[in-house]
Amino acid sequence: MPSSIIDCSPYRAELLALASELPTVPRADLYAFFEDAMRLAERLPQELRAGLDDFNAKGNMDGYWLLRGLPVEPDDELPPTPRSSPPPEDRRLLNMEAMLCIVGGALGLLTAYDQGYGNRRSITVLHELFPTPKAHPLSGGTSKSQLEFHTDLSHHARQPNYILLSCSRGDHEGKAATLVSSIRKALPLLSDKVRDHLFDRVFTRRFDAADPEATAHVKALYGNKDDPYVSFNRSFLTAETPQDIAALDALSAALADVTEPILLTRGDLLIIDNFRIAHGRAPFTARWDGKDRWLHRAYVRTDRNGQLSDGERSGDVVPFIPRR
């Protein structure tokens, strides 16, 4: 089976040349910026583009693709790691933002989401993840606590196919591993009884007390029973019966058993299959010295799984549409 970790250092000069063709101030016109990124994606090195296309079409057992050795600025040329959002509108393009958008453009449409519960920070296409003071313990801005396993936006009818994380700076001590668990690896660890329960059980959650229509209906496992998608988030999938508790505990244990830690360092870009993976992050210590961990994140939709309707553009904001 081909490796899920790709050394991109032989392509570094070619990738830098592509990045240099992007607008230098991306937030001045994001639609134009993303159009350019999709155009440049067609000129990615042939082997890299072919691998992306294959992963996009079939996925793999690991549920991710990790690109290493991408071009990143010397650390002393990077701005200080932010401590608050959003970034300045006039901030110049960073190499790992360029890589994020060109690779994302090869996979599908870079998309922003209204998540449906007041998470205004996410209504942008280009997210940034870094430790922030007083961060919510379930947010990407936390550092001291472990970010528990979850599937991003699984309650959303237009759930993104991929989560892309590119790294301008790793954490000081090399502890902030992204934790990934593939349902393709975990499924053989589940009994038929547990599988059947998780396929049959519909979990519901209301997102607006004043609007009963704003209620999402989510299954932990769905799709092809022999090769299912996973939707895992214990804060959403609230156990109501002993059978729920047993099934969710079994799924949680199976995912834990196949967990793979991926430590992102400078020049890494991780592509997570958001339909096949539950992911989290190990805790780490922030130093607040301008050199803390700094990731760039984007969501990508494709034409599969009902994520697109018609006429969308890369850069669109998708309104909250609860999963039914």
PDB file of C-alpha atoms in Angstrom:
ATOM      1  CA  MET A   1       0.000   0.000   0.000  1.00  0.00           C
ATOM      2  CA  PRO A   2       1.407   3.459  -0.885  1.00  0.00           C
ATOM      3  CA  SER A   3       2.650   5.523   2.032  1.00  0.00           C
ATOM      4  CA  SER A   4       0.385   8.200   3.494  1.00  0.00           C
ATOM      5  CA  ILE A   5       3.437  10.404   4.147  1.00  0.00           C
ATOM      6  CA  ILE A   6       4.853  12.182   1.120  1.00  0.00           C
ATOM      7  CA  ASP A   7       8.252  13.912   0.987  1.00  0.00           C
ATOM      8  CA  CYS A   8       7.705  17.089  -1.014  1.00  0.00           C
ATOM      9  CA  SER A   9      11.215  18.497  -0.597  1.00  0.00           C
ATOM     10  CA  PRO A  10      12.200  17.528  -4.187  1.00  0.00           C
ATOM     11  CA  TYR A  11       9.368  19.787  -5.412  1.00  0.00           C
ATOM     12  CA  ARG A  12      10.148  22.736  -3.125  1.00  0.00           C
ATOM     13  CA  ALA A  13      11.484  25.096  -5.807  1.00  0.00           C
ATOM     14  CA  GLU A  14       8.586  24.278  -8.133  1.00  0.00           C
ATOM     15  CA  LEU A  15       6.052  24.839  -5.354  1.00  0.00           C
ATOM     16  CA  LEU A  16       7.652  28.149  -4.378  1.00  0.00           C
ATOM     17  CA  ALA A  17       7.370  29.269  -7.981  1.00  0.00           C
ATOM     18  CA  LEU A  18       3.643  28.461  -7.971  1.00  0.00           C
ATOM     19  CA  ALA A  19       3.146  30.320  -4.689  1.00  0.00           C
ATOM     20  CA  SER A  20       4.868  33.387  -6.133  1.00  0.00           C
ATOM     21  CA  GLU A  21       2.099  33.662  -8.744  1.00  0.00           C
ATOM     22  CA  LEU A  22      -0.607  34.091  -6.100  1.00  0.00           C
ATOM     23  CA  PRO A  23      -1.755  37.561  -5.013  1.00  0.00           C
ATOM     24  CA  THR A  24       0.515  38.780  -2.212  1.00  0.00           C
ATOM     25  CA  VAL A  25      -2.401  40.006  -0.052  1.00  0.00           C
ATOM     26  CA  PRO A  26      -4.956  37.164  -0.149  1.00  0.00           C
ATOM     27  CA  ARG A  27      -7.631  38.817   1.990  1.00  0.00           C
ATOM     28  CA  ALA A  28      -7.882  41.797  -0.335  1.00  0.00           C
ATOM     29  CA  ASP A  29     -10.057  39.651  -2.653  1.00  0.00           C
ATOM     30  CA  LEU A  30     -10.495  36.079  -1.455  1.00  0.00           C
ATOM     31  CA  TYR A  31     -12.623  34.955  -4.404  1.00  0.00           C
ATOM     32  CA  ALA A  32      -9.926  36.026  -6.862  1.00  0.00           C
ATOM     33  CA  PHE A  33      -7.255  34.491  -4.642  1.00  0.00           C
ATOM     34  CA  PHE A  34      -8.992  31.100  -4.535  1.00  0.00           C
ATOM     35  CA  GLU A  35      -9.625  31.142  -8.283  1.00  0.00           C
ATOM     36  CA  ASP A  36      -5.904  31.647  -8.821  1.00  0.00           C
ATOM     37  CA  ALA A  37      -5.127  28.833  -6.359  1.00  0.00           C
ATOM     38  CA  MET A  38      -7.408  26.406  -8.231  1.00  0.00           C
ATOM     39  CA  ARG A  39      -5.762  27.384 -11.515  1.00  0.00           C
ATOM     40  CA  LEU A  40      -2.288  26.834 -10.086  1.00  0.00           C
ATOM     41  CA  ALA A  41      -3.363  23.469  -8.643  1.00  0.00           C
ATOM     42  CA  GLU A  42      -3.500  22.181 -12.212  1.00  0.00           C
ATOM     43  CA  ARG A  43       0.259  22.812 -12.417  1.00  0.00           C
ATOM     44  CA  LEU A  44       1.287  20.933  -9.307  1.00  0.00           C
ATOM     45  CA  PRO A  45       4.138  18.457  -9.892  1.00  0.00           C
ATOM     46  CA  GLN A  46       2.692  15.510 -11.786  1.00  0.00           C
ATOM     47  CA  GLU A  47       3.397  12.844  -9.151  1.00  0.00           C
ATOM     48  CA  LEU A  48       1.965  15.010  -6.382  1.00  0.00           C
ATOM     49  CA  ARG A  49      -1.150  15.872  -8.367  1.00  0.00           C
ATOM     50  CA  ALA A  50      -1.711  12.218  -9.303  1.00  0.00           C
ATOM     51  CA  GLY A  51      -1.434  11.201  -5.645  1.00  0.00           C
ATOM     52  CA  LEU A  52      -3.913  13.876  -4.586  1.00  0.00           C
ATOM     53  CA  ASP A  53      -6.360  12.767  -7.269  1.00  0.00           C
ATOM     54  CA  ASP A  54      -6.072   9.135  -6.159  1.00  0.00           C
ATOM     55  CA  PHE A  55      -6.599  10.015  -2.486  1.00  0.00           C
ATOM     56  CA  ASN A  56      -9.542  12.217  -3.459  1.00  0.00           C
ATOM     57  CA  ALA A  57     -11.141   9.383  -5.416  1.00  0.00           C
ATOM     58  CA  LYS A  58     -10.567   6.429  -3.066  1.00  0.00           C
ATOM     59  CA  GLY A  59      -9.116   7.607   0.238  1.00  0.00           C
ATOM     60  CA  ASN A  60      -6.905   5.094   2.045  1.00  0.00           C
ATOM     61  CA  MET A  61      -6.807   2.956   5.192  1.00  0.00           C
ATOM     62  CA  ASP A  62      -5.104   5.658   7.239  1.00  0.00           C
ATOM     63  CA  GLY A  63      -7.706   8.304   6.387  1.00  0.00           C
ATOM     64  CA  TYR A  64      -5.127  11.023   5.818  1.00  0.00           C
ATOM     65  CA  TRP A  65      -2.376  12.224   3.509  1.00  0.00           C
ATOM     66  CA  LEU A  66       0.585  14.061   5.021  1.00  0.00           C
ATOM     67  CA  LEU A  67       2.784  16.275   2.856  1.00  0.00           C
ATOM     68  CA  ARG A  68       6.181  17.035   4.411  1.00  0.00           C
ATOM     69  CA  GLY A  69       8.995  19.333   3.359  1.00  0.00           C
ATOM     70  CA  LEU A  70       6.836  22.050   1.798  1.00  0.00           C
ATOM     71  CA  PRO A  71       8.391  25.517   1.445  1.00  0.00           C
ATOM     72  CA  VAL A  72       8.088  27.645   4.582  1.00  0.00           C
ATOM     73  CA  GLU A  73       9.751  30.923   5.476  1.00  0.00           C
ATOM     74  CA  PRO A  74      12.732  30.924   7.856  1.00  0.00           C
ATOM     75  CA  ASP A  75      11.318  31.286  11.345  1.00  0.00           C
ATOM     76  CA  ASP A  76      12.802  34.753  11.851  1.00  0.00           C
ATOM     77  CA  GLU A  77      10.984  35.978   8.726  1.00  0.00           C
ATOM     78  CA  LEU A  78       7.568  34.828   9.954  1.00  0.00           C
ATOM     79  CA  PRO A  79       5.371  37.254  11.894  1.00  0.00           C
ATOM     80  CA  PRO A  80       4.925  36.437  15.589  1.00  0.00           C
ATOM     81  CA  THR A  81       2.393  33.702  16.241  1.00  0.00           C
ATOM     82  CA  PRO A  82      -0.975  35.458  16.647  1.00  0.00           C
ATOM     83  CA  ARG A  83      -2.863  35.512  19.926  1.00  0.00           C
ATOM     84  CA  SER A  84      -6.208  36.722  18.590  1.00  0.00           C
ATOM     85  CA  SER A  85      -8.327  36.574  15.435  1.00  0.00           C
ATOM     86  CA  PRO A  86      -8.910  37.606  12.728  1.00  0.00           C
ATOM     87  CA  PRO A  87      -5.573  38.296  11.059  1.00  0.00           C
ATOM     88  CA  PRO A  88      -4.996  41.757   9.564  1.00  0.00           C
ATOM     89  CA  GLU A  89      -6.664  42.177   6.187  1.00  0.00           C
ATOM     90  CA  ASP A  90      -3.414  43.495   4.728  1.00  0.00           C
ATOM     91  CA  ARG A  91      -1.159  40.698   6.006  1.00  0.00           C
ATOM     92  CA  ARG A  92       1.033  39.385   3.231  1.00  0.00           C
ATOM     93  CA  LEU A  93       0.661  35.823   2.030  1.00  0.00           C
ATOM     94  CA  LEU A  94       2.560  33.176   3.996  1.00  0.00           C
ATOM     95  CA  ASN A  95       4.006  30.159   2.221  1.00  0.00           C
ATOM     96  CA  MET A  96       1.956  27.671   4.209  1.00  0.00           C
ATOM     97  CA  GLU A  97      -1.227  29.613   3.425  1.00  0.00           C
ATOM     98  CA  ALA A  98      -0.288  29.347  -0.244  1.00  0.00           C
ATOM     99  CA  MET A  99       0.318  25.594   0.032  1.00  0.00           C
ATOM    100  CA  LEU A 100      -2.972  25.138   1.911  1.00  0.00           C
ATOM    101  CA  CYS A 101      -4.948  26.876  -0.824  1.00  0.00           C
ATOM    102  CA  ILE A 102      -3.210  25.339  -3.846  1.00  0.00           C
ATOM    103  CA  VAL A 103      -3.530  21.803  -2.450  1.00  0.00           C
ATOM    104  CA  GLY A 104      -7.100  22.548  -1.357  1.00  0.00           C
ATOM    105  CA  GLY A 105      -7.859  23.786  -4.861  1.00  0.00           C
ATOM    106  CA  ALA A 106      -6.686  20.441  -6.233  1.00  0.00           C
ATOM    107  CA  LEU A 107      -9.208  18.614  -4.025  1.00  0.00           C
ATOM    108  CA  GLY A 108     -12.350  20.749  -4.306  1.00  0.00           C
ATOM    109  CA  LEU A 109     -13.868  23.994  -3.074  1.00  0.00           C
ATOM    110  CA  LEU A 110     -12.420  25.844  -0.079  1.00  0.00           C
ATOM    111  CA  THR A 111     -15.462  26.693   2.013  1.00  0.00           C
ATOM    112  CA  ALA A 112     -16.532  28.710   5.045  1.00  0.00           C
ATOM    113  CA  TYR A 113     -19.343  27.565   7.351  1.00  0.00           C
ATOM    114  CA  ASP A 114     -21.976  28.971   9.628  1.00  0.00           C
ATOM    115  CA  GLN A 115     -21.858  26.144  12.160  1.00  0.00           C
ATOM    116  CA  GLY A 116     -25.246  26.905  13.650  1.00  0.00           C
ATOM    117  CA  TYR A 117     -24.403  27.571  17.286  1.00  0.00           C
ATOM    118  CA  GLY A 118     -22.894  31.016  17.385  1.00  0.00           C
ATOM    119  CA  ASN A 119     -19.347  30.044  16.401  1.00  0.00           C
ATOM    120  CA  ARG A 120     -18.695  33.229  14.467  1.00  0.00           C
ATOM    121  CA  ARG A 121     -14.944  32.681  14.286  1.00  0.00           C
ATOM    122  CA  SER A 122     -15.425  29.907  11.763  1.00  0.00           C
ATOM    123  CA  ILE A 123     -17.317  32.032   9.236  1.00  0.00           C
ATOM    124  CA  THR A 124     -14.177  32.507   7.220  1.00  0.00           C
ATOM    125  CA  VAL A 125     -12.373  30.231   4.811  1.00  0.00           C
ATOM    126  CA  LEU A 126      -8.849  30.702   6.140  1.00  0.00           C
ATOM    127  CA  HIS A 127      -8.736  29.757   9.819  1.00  0.00           C
ATOM    128  CA  GLU A 128      -5.725  29.957  12.081  1.00  0.00           C
ATOM    129  CA  LEU A 129      -5.064  27.681  15.048  1.00  0.00           C
ATOM    130  CA  PHE A 130      -2.808  28.880  17.845  1.00  0.00           C
ATOM    131  CA  PRO A 131      -3.007  28.914  21.640  1.00  0.00           C
ATOM    132  CA  THR A 132      -5.186  31.694  22.984  1.00  0.00           C
ATOM    133  CA  PRO A 133      -5.683  32.833  26.577  1.00  0.00           C
ATOM    134  CA  LYS A 134      -8.971  31.668  28.115  1.00  0.00           C
ATOM    135  CA  ALA A 135      -9.767  29.455  25.119  1.00  0.00           C
ATOM    136  CA  HIS A 136     -12.846  27.238  25.305  1.00  0.00           C
ATOM    137  CA  PRO A 137     -11.685  23.687  26.209  1.00  0.00           C
ATOM    138  CA  LEU A 138     -13.371  22.251  23.093  1.00  0.00           C
ATOM    139  CA  SER A 139     -11.834  24.779  20.693  1.00  0.00           C
ATOM    140  CA  GLY A 140      -8.673  24.654  18.639  1.00  0.00           C
ATOM    141  CA  GLY A 141      -7.303  27.536  20.706  1.00  0.00           C
ATOM    142  CA  THR A 142      -6.898  25.446  23.818  1.00  0.00           C
ATOM    143  CA  SER A 143      -3.461  24.047  24.632  1.00  0.00           C
ATOM    144  CA  LYS A 144      -3.483  22.701  28.202  1.00  0.00           C
ATOM    145  CA  SER A 145      -6.282  20.194  27.699  1.00  0.00           C
ATOM    146  CA  GLN A 146      -6.508  17.371  25.180  1.00  0.00           C
ATOM    147  CA  LEU A 147      -8.839  18.101  22.288  1.00  0.00           C
ATOM    148  CA  GLU A 148     -11.091  15.048  22.292  1.00  0.00           C
ATOM    149  CA  PHE A 149     -11.957  12.939  19.260  1.00  0.00           C
ATOM    150  CA  HIS A 150     -14.520  14.454  16.943  1.00  0.00           C
ATOM    151  CA  THR A 151     -15.634  14.747  13.326  1.00  0.00           C
ATOM    152  CA  ASP A 152     -15.776  18.364  12.198  1.00  0.00           C
ATOM    153  CA  LEU A 153     -19.243  19.724  11.326  1.00  0.00           C
ATOM    154  CA  SER A 154     -20.852  16.292  11.336  1.00  0.00           C
ATOM    155  CA  HIS A 155     -24.147  17.985  12.256  1.00  0.00           C
ATOM    156  CA  HIS A 156     -24.045  20.026   9.029  1.00  0.00           C
ATOM    157  CA  ALA A 157     -25.755  18.749   5.867  1.00  0.00           C
ATOM    158  CA  ARG A 158     -22.859  20.077   3.767  1.00  0.00           C
ATOM    159  CA  GLN A 159     -20.158  18.635   6.018  1.00  0.00           C
ATOM    160  CA  PRO A 160     -16.698  19.220   4.520  1.00  0.00           C
ATOM    161  CA  ASN A 161     -15.005  16.273   2.893  1.00  0.00           C
ATOM    162  CA  TYR A 162     -11.543  17.352   4.028  1.00  0.00           C
ATOM    163  CA  ILE A 163      -9.846  19.305   6.774  1.00  0.00           C
ATOM    164  CA  LEU A 164      -6.495  20.750   5.735  1.00  0.00           C
ATOM    165  CA  LEU A 165      -3.929  21.775   8.347  1.00  0.00           C
ATOM    166  CA  SER A 166      -0.667  23.415   7.314  1.00  0.00           C
ATOM    167  CA  CYS A 167       2.060  24.266   9.795  1.00  0.00           C
ATOM    168  CA  SER A 168       4.114  27.459   9.908  1.00  0.00           C
ATOM    169  CA  ARG A 169       5.366  26.661  13.437  1.00  0.00           C
ATOM    170  CA  GLY A 170       5.264  23.554  15.597  1.00  0.00           C
ATOM    171  CA  ASP A 171       5.012  23.669  19.370  1.00  0.00           C
ATOM    172  CA  HIS A 172       8.187  24.225  21.379  1.00  0.00           C
ATOM    173  CA  GLU A 173       8.392  20.779  22.976  1.00  0.00           C
ATOM    174  CA  GLY A 174       7.051  18.611  20.157  1.00  0.00           C
ATOM    175  CA  LYS A 175       4.034  17.393  22.129  1.00  0.00           C
ATOM    176  CA  ALA A 176       1.043  18.811  20.237  1.00  0.00           C
ATOM    177  CA  ALA A 177       0.371  15.744  18.117  1.00  0.00           C
ATOM    178  CA  THR A 178      -2.758  15.646  15.994  1.00  0.00           C
ATOM    179  CA  LEU A 179      -4.481  12.362  16.890  1.00  0.00           C
ATOM    180  CA  VAL A 180      -6.207  10.547  14.025  1.00  0.00           C
ATOM    181  CA  SER A 181      -8.341   7.399  14.123  1.00  0.00           C
ATOM    182  CA  SER A 182      -9.539   5.760  10.924  1.00  0.00           C
ATOM    183  CA  ILE A 183     -12.903   4.006  10.902  1.00  0.00           C
ATOM    184  CA  ARG A 184     -11.509   1.654   8.243  1.00  0.00           C
ATOM    185  CA  LYS A 185      -9.024   0.421  10.852  1.00  0.00           C
ATOM    186  CA  ALA A 186     -11.455   0.538  13.786  1.00  0.00           C
ATOM    187  CA  LEU A 187     -14.413  -1.220  12.129  1.00  0.00           C
ATOM    188  CA  PRO A 188     -13.032  -4.798  12.474  1.00  0.00           C
ATOM    189  CA  LEU A 189     -12.805  -4.207  16.240  1.00  0.00           C
ATOM    190  CA  LEU A 190     -16.588  -3.688  16.534  1.00  0.00           C
ATOM    191  CA  SER A 191     -19.041  -6.529  16.985  1.00  0.00           C
ATOM    192  CA  ASP A 192     -21.967  -6.940  14.597  1.00  0.00           C
ATOM    193  CA  LYS A 193     -24.309  -5.944  17.419  1.00  0.00           C
ATOM    194  CA  VAL A 194     -22.500  -2.670  18.017  1.00  0.00           C
ATOM    195  CA  ARG A 195     -22.305  -1.915  14.301  1.00  0.00           C
ATOM    196  CA  ASP A 196     -26.023  -2.538  13.849  1.00  0.00           C
ATOM    197  CA  HIS A 197     -26.920  -0.293  16.775  1.00  0.00           C
ATOM    198  CA  LEU A 198     -24.733   2.566  15.550  1.00  0.00           C
ATOM    199  CA  PHE A 199     -26.164   2.283  12.030  1.00  0.00           C
ATOM    200  CA  ASP A 200     -29.765   2.267  13.323  1.00  0.00           C
ATOM    201  CA  ARG A 201     -29.527   4.854  16.102  1.00  0.00           C
ATOM    202  CA  VAL A 202     -30.274   8.474  15.160  1.00  0.00           C
ATOM    203  CA  PHE A 203     -28.969  11.080  17.598  1.00  0.00           C
ATOM    204  CA  THR A 204     -30.611  14.508  17.583  1.00  0.00           C
ATOM    205  CA  ARG A 205     -29.519  17.922  18.764  1.00  0.00           C
ATOM    206  CA  ARG A 206     -31.330  21.250  18.619  1.00  0.00           C
ATOM    207  CA  PHE A 207     -29.228  24.285  17.718  1.00  0.00           C
ATOM    208  CA  ASP A 208     -31.824  27.036  18.153  1.00  0.00           C
ATOM    209  CA  ALA A 209     -34.403  26.827  20.936  1.00  0.00           C
ATOM    210  CA  ALA A 210     -36.698  29.168  18.981  1.00  0.00           C
ATOM    211  CA  ASP A 211     -36.508  27.169  15.749  1.00  0.00           C
ATOM    212  CA  PRO A 212     -37.473  23.483  15.946  1.00  0.00           C
ATOM    213  CA  GLU A 213     -36.334  23.044  12.335  1.00  0.00           C
ATOM    214  CA  ALA A 214     -32.758  23.793  13.386  1.00  0.00           C
ATOM    215  CA  THR A 215     -32.333  20.244  14.682  1.00  0.00           C
ATOM    216  CA  ALA A 216     -29.631  17.948  13.356  1.00  0.00           C
ATOM    217  CA  HIS A 217     -30.058  14.180  13.040  1.00  0.00           C
ATOM    218  CA  VAL A 218     -26.776  12.266  13.093  1.00  0.00           C
ATOM    219  CA  LYS A 219     -25.773   8.601  12.964  1.00  0.00           C
ATOM    220  CA  ALA A 220     -22.411   7.514  14.348  1.00  0.00           C
ATOM    221  CA  LEU A 221     -21.970   5.105  11.411  1.00  0.00           C
ATOM    222  CA  TYR A 222     -23.693   5.488   8.055  1.00  0.00           C
ATOM    223  CA  GLY A 223     -23.317   4.766   4.363  1.00  0.00           C
ATOM    224  CA  ASN A 224     -21.972   1.389   3.231  1.00  0.00           C
ATOM    225  CA  LYS A 225     -22.108  -1.069   6.143  1.00  0.00           C
ATOM    226  CA  ASP A 226     -18.927  -2.752   4.959  1.00  0.00           C
ATOM    227  CA  ASP A 227     -17.059   0.541   4.503  1.00  0.00           C
ATOM    228  CA  PRO A 228     -18.940   3.161   6.513  1.00  0.00           C
ATOM    229  CA  TYR A 229     -18.481   6.814   7.234  1.00  0.00           C
ATOM    230  CA  VAL A 230     -18.026   7.829  10.859  1.00  0.00           C
ATOM    231  CA  SER A 231     -19.523  10.724  12.775  1.00  0.00           C
ATOM    232  CA  PHE A 232     -18.079  10.803  16.266  1.00  0.00           C
ATOM    233  CA  ASN A 233     -18.419  13.498  18.893  1.00  0.00           C
ATOM    234  CA  ARG A 234     -19.402  12.442  22.412  1.00  0.00           C
ATOM    235  CA  SER A 235     -20.653  15.940  23.232  1.00  0.00           C
ATOM    236  CA  PHE A 236     -23.176  15.539  20.396  1.00  0.00           C
ATOM    237  CA  LEU A 237     -23.907  11.807  20.496  1.00  0.00           C
ATOM    238  CA  THR A 238     -25.605  11.815  23.885  1.00  0.00           C
ATOM    239  CA  ALA A 239     -26.217   8.303  25.188  1.00  0.00           C
ATOM    240  CA  GLU A 240     -29.810   7.838  26.371  1.00  0.00           C
ATOM    241  CA  THR A 241     -30.022   4.068  26.851  1.00  0.00           C
ATOM    242  CA  PRO A 242     -27.704   1.309  28.112  1.00  0.00           C
ATOM    243  CA  GLN A 243     -27.395   0.166  24.489  1.00  0.00           C
ATOM    244  CA  ASP A 244     -26.272   3.658  23.461  1.00  0.00           C
ATOM    245  CA  ILE A 245     -23.679   3.734  26.216  1.00  0.00           C
ATOM    246  CA  ALA A 246     -22.305   0.293  25.330  1.00  0.00           C
ATOM    247  CA  ALA A 247     -22.163   1.008  21.593  1.00  0.00           C
ATOM    248  CA  LEU A 248     -20.546   4.442  21.936  1.00  0.00           C
ATOM    249  CA  ASP A 249     -18.069   3.107  24.485  1.00  0.00           C
ATOM    250  CA  ALA A 250     -17.144   0.320  22.072  1.00  0.00           C
ATOM    251  CA  LEU A 251     -16.695   2.770  19.203  1.00  0.00           C
ATOM    252  CA  SER A 252     -14.648   5.092  21.404  1.00  0.00           C
ATOM    253  CA  ALA A 253     -12.428   2.195  22.490  1.00  0.00           C
ATOM    254  CA  ALA A 254     -11.954   0.972  18.923  1.00  0.00           C
ATOM    255  CA  LEU A 255     -10.976   4.449  17.735  1.00  0.00           C
ATOM    256  CA  ALA A 256      -8.576   4.773  20.663  1.00  0.00           C
ATOM    257  CA  ASP A 257      -6.979   1.426  19.786  1.00  0.00           C
ATOM    258  CA  VAL A 258      -6.129   2.565  16.250  1.00  0.00           C
ATOM    259  CA  THR A 259      -5.108   6.115  17.121  1.00  0.00           C
ATOM    260  CA  GLU A 260      -2.085   7.448  15.277  1.00  0.00           C
ATOM    261  CA  PRO A 261      -0.299  10.581  16.562  1.00  0.00           C
ATOM    262  CA  ILE A 262       0.934  12.979  13.871  1.00  0.00           C
ATOM    263  CA  LEU A 263       3.250  15.716  15.066  1.00  0.00           C
ATOM    264  CA  LEU A 264       3.017  18.613  12.640  1.00  0.00           C
ATOM    265  CA  THR A 265       6.234  20.545  12.159  1.00  0.00           C
ATOM    266  CA  ARG A 266       7.246  23.459   9.949  1.00  0.00           C
ATOM    267  CA  GLY A 267       6.445  22.754   6.308  1.00  0.00           C
ATOM    268  CA  ASP A 268       3.880  19.988   6.945  1.00  0.00           C
ATOM    269  CA  LEU A 269       0.392  19.885   5.440  1.00  0.00           C
ATOM    270  CA  LEU A 270      -2.083  17.288   6.726  1.00  0.00           C
ATOM    271  CA  ILE A 271      -5.176  16.325   4.706  1.00  0.00           C
ATOM    272  CA  ILE A 272      -7.798  14.628   6.898  1.00  0.00           C
ATOM    273  CA  ASP A 273     -10.651  12.655   5.327  1.00  0.00           C
ATOM    274  CA  ASN A 274     -13.440  14.110   7.458  1.00  0.00           C
ATOM    275  CA  PHE A 275     -15.838  11.265   6.596  1.00  0.00           C
ATOM    276  CA  ARG A 276     -13.464   8.479   7.624  1.00  0.00           C
ATOM    277  CA  ILE A 277     -11.540   9.980  10.542  1.00  0.00           C
ATOM    278  CA  ALA A 278     -12.185  11.100  14.093  1.00  0.00           C
ATOM    279  CA  HIS A 279      -9.412  13.398  15.235  1.00  0.00           C
ATOM    280  CA  GLY A 280      -8.170  15.230  18.315  1.00  0.00           C
ATOM    281  CA  ARG A 281      -4.996  16.840  19.617  1.00  0.00           C
ATOM    282  CA  ALA A 282      -2.640  16.121  22.493  1.00  0.00           C
ATOM    283  CA  PRO A 283      -2.091  18.876  25.091  1.00  0.00           C
ATOM    284  CA  PHE A 284       0.961  21.111  24.994  1.00  0.00           C
ATOM    285  CA  THR A 285       2.418  24.097  26.823  1.00  0.00           C
ATOM    286  CA  ALA A 286       2.189  27.574  25.334  1.00  0.00           C
ATOM    287  CA  ARG A 287       4.964  30.042  26.158  1.00  0.00           C
ATOM    288  CA  TRP A 288       3.367  33.217  24.773  1.00  0.00           C
ATOM    289  CA  ASP A 289       6.705  34.260  23.291  1.00  0.00           C
ATOM    290  CA  GLY A 290       5.609  34.841  19.695  1.00  0.00           C
ATOM    291  CA  LYS A 291       6.952  31.424  18.658  1.00  0.00           C
ATOM    292  CA  ASP A 292       4.073  29.170  19.736  1.00  0.00           C
ATOM    293  CA  ARG A 293       2.408  26.575  17.508  1.00  0.00           C
ATOM    294  CA  TRP A 294       0.759  28.149  14.466  1.00  0.00           C
ATOM    295  CA  LEU A 295      -1.392  26.208  12.023  1.00  0.00           C
ATOM    296  CA  HIS A 296      -3.520  27.309   9.095  1.00  0.00           C
ATOM    297  CA  ARG A 297      -6.776  25.433   8.503  1.00  0.00           C
ATOM    298  CA  ALA A 298      -9.306  25.197   5.694  1.00  0.00           C
ATOM    299  CA  TYR A 299     -12.343  23.062   4.903  1.00  0.00           C
ATOM    300  CA  VAL A 300     -12.814  21.566   1.432  1.00  0.00           C
ATOM    301  CA  ARG A 301     -16.027  20.288  -0.139  1.00  0.00           C
ATOM    302  CA  THR A 302     -16.185  17.979  -3.134  1.00  0.00           C
ATOM    303  CA  ASP A 303     -19.005  16.817  -5.401  1.00  0.00           C
ATOM    304  CA  ARG A 304     -19.524  13.687  -3.278  1.00  0.00           C
ATOM    305  CA  ASN A 305     -21.834  12.970  -0.320  1.00  0.00           C
ATOM    306  CA  GLY A 306     -24.289  15.752  -1.188  1.00  0.00           C
ATOM    307  CA  GLN A 307     -21.895  18.540  -0.249  1.00  0.00           C
ATOM    308  CA  LEU A 308     -22.488  20.576  -3.397  1.00  0.00           C
ATOM    309  CA  SER A 309     -25.702  21.628  -5.090  1.00  0.00           C
ATOM    310  CA  ASP A 310     -24.978  23.906  -8.052  1.00  0.00           C
ATOM    311  CA  GLY A 311     -23.118  27.079  -8.868  1.00  0.00           C
ATOM    312  CA  GLU A 312     -20.893  27.211  -5.771  1.00  0.00           C
ATOM    313  CA  ARG A 313     -17.535  28.924  -5.808  1.00  0.00           C
ATOM    314  CA  SER A 314     -14.422  28.373  -3.786  1.00  0.00           C
ATOM    315  CA  GLY A 315     -14.645  30.950  -1.007  1.00  0.00           C
ATOM    316  CA  ASP A 316     -18.405  30.717  -0.448  1.00  0.00           C
ATOM    317  CA  VAL A 317     -19.937  30.793   3.028  1.00  0.00           C
ATOM    318  CA  VAL A 318     -22.406  27.930   3.544  1.00  0.00           C
ATOM    319  CA  PRO A 319     -25.370  28.782   5.783  1.00  0.00           C
ATOM    320  CA  PHE A 320     -26.257  26.426   8.588  1.00  0.00           C
ATOM    321  CA  ILE A 321     -28.193  23.475   7.155  1.00  0.00           C
ATOM    322  CA  PRO A 322     -28.791  20.808   9.830  1.00  0.00           C
ATOM    323  CA  ARG A 323     -28.247  17.185   8.828  1.00  0.00           C
ATOM    324  CA  ARG A 324     -31.530  15.310   8.470  1.00  0.00           C
TER     325      ARG A 324
END
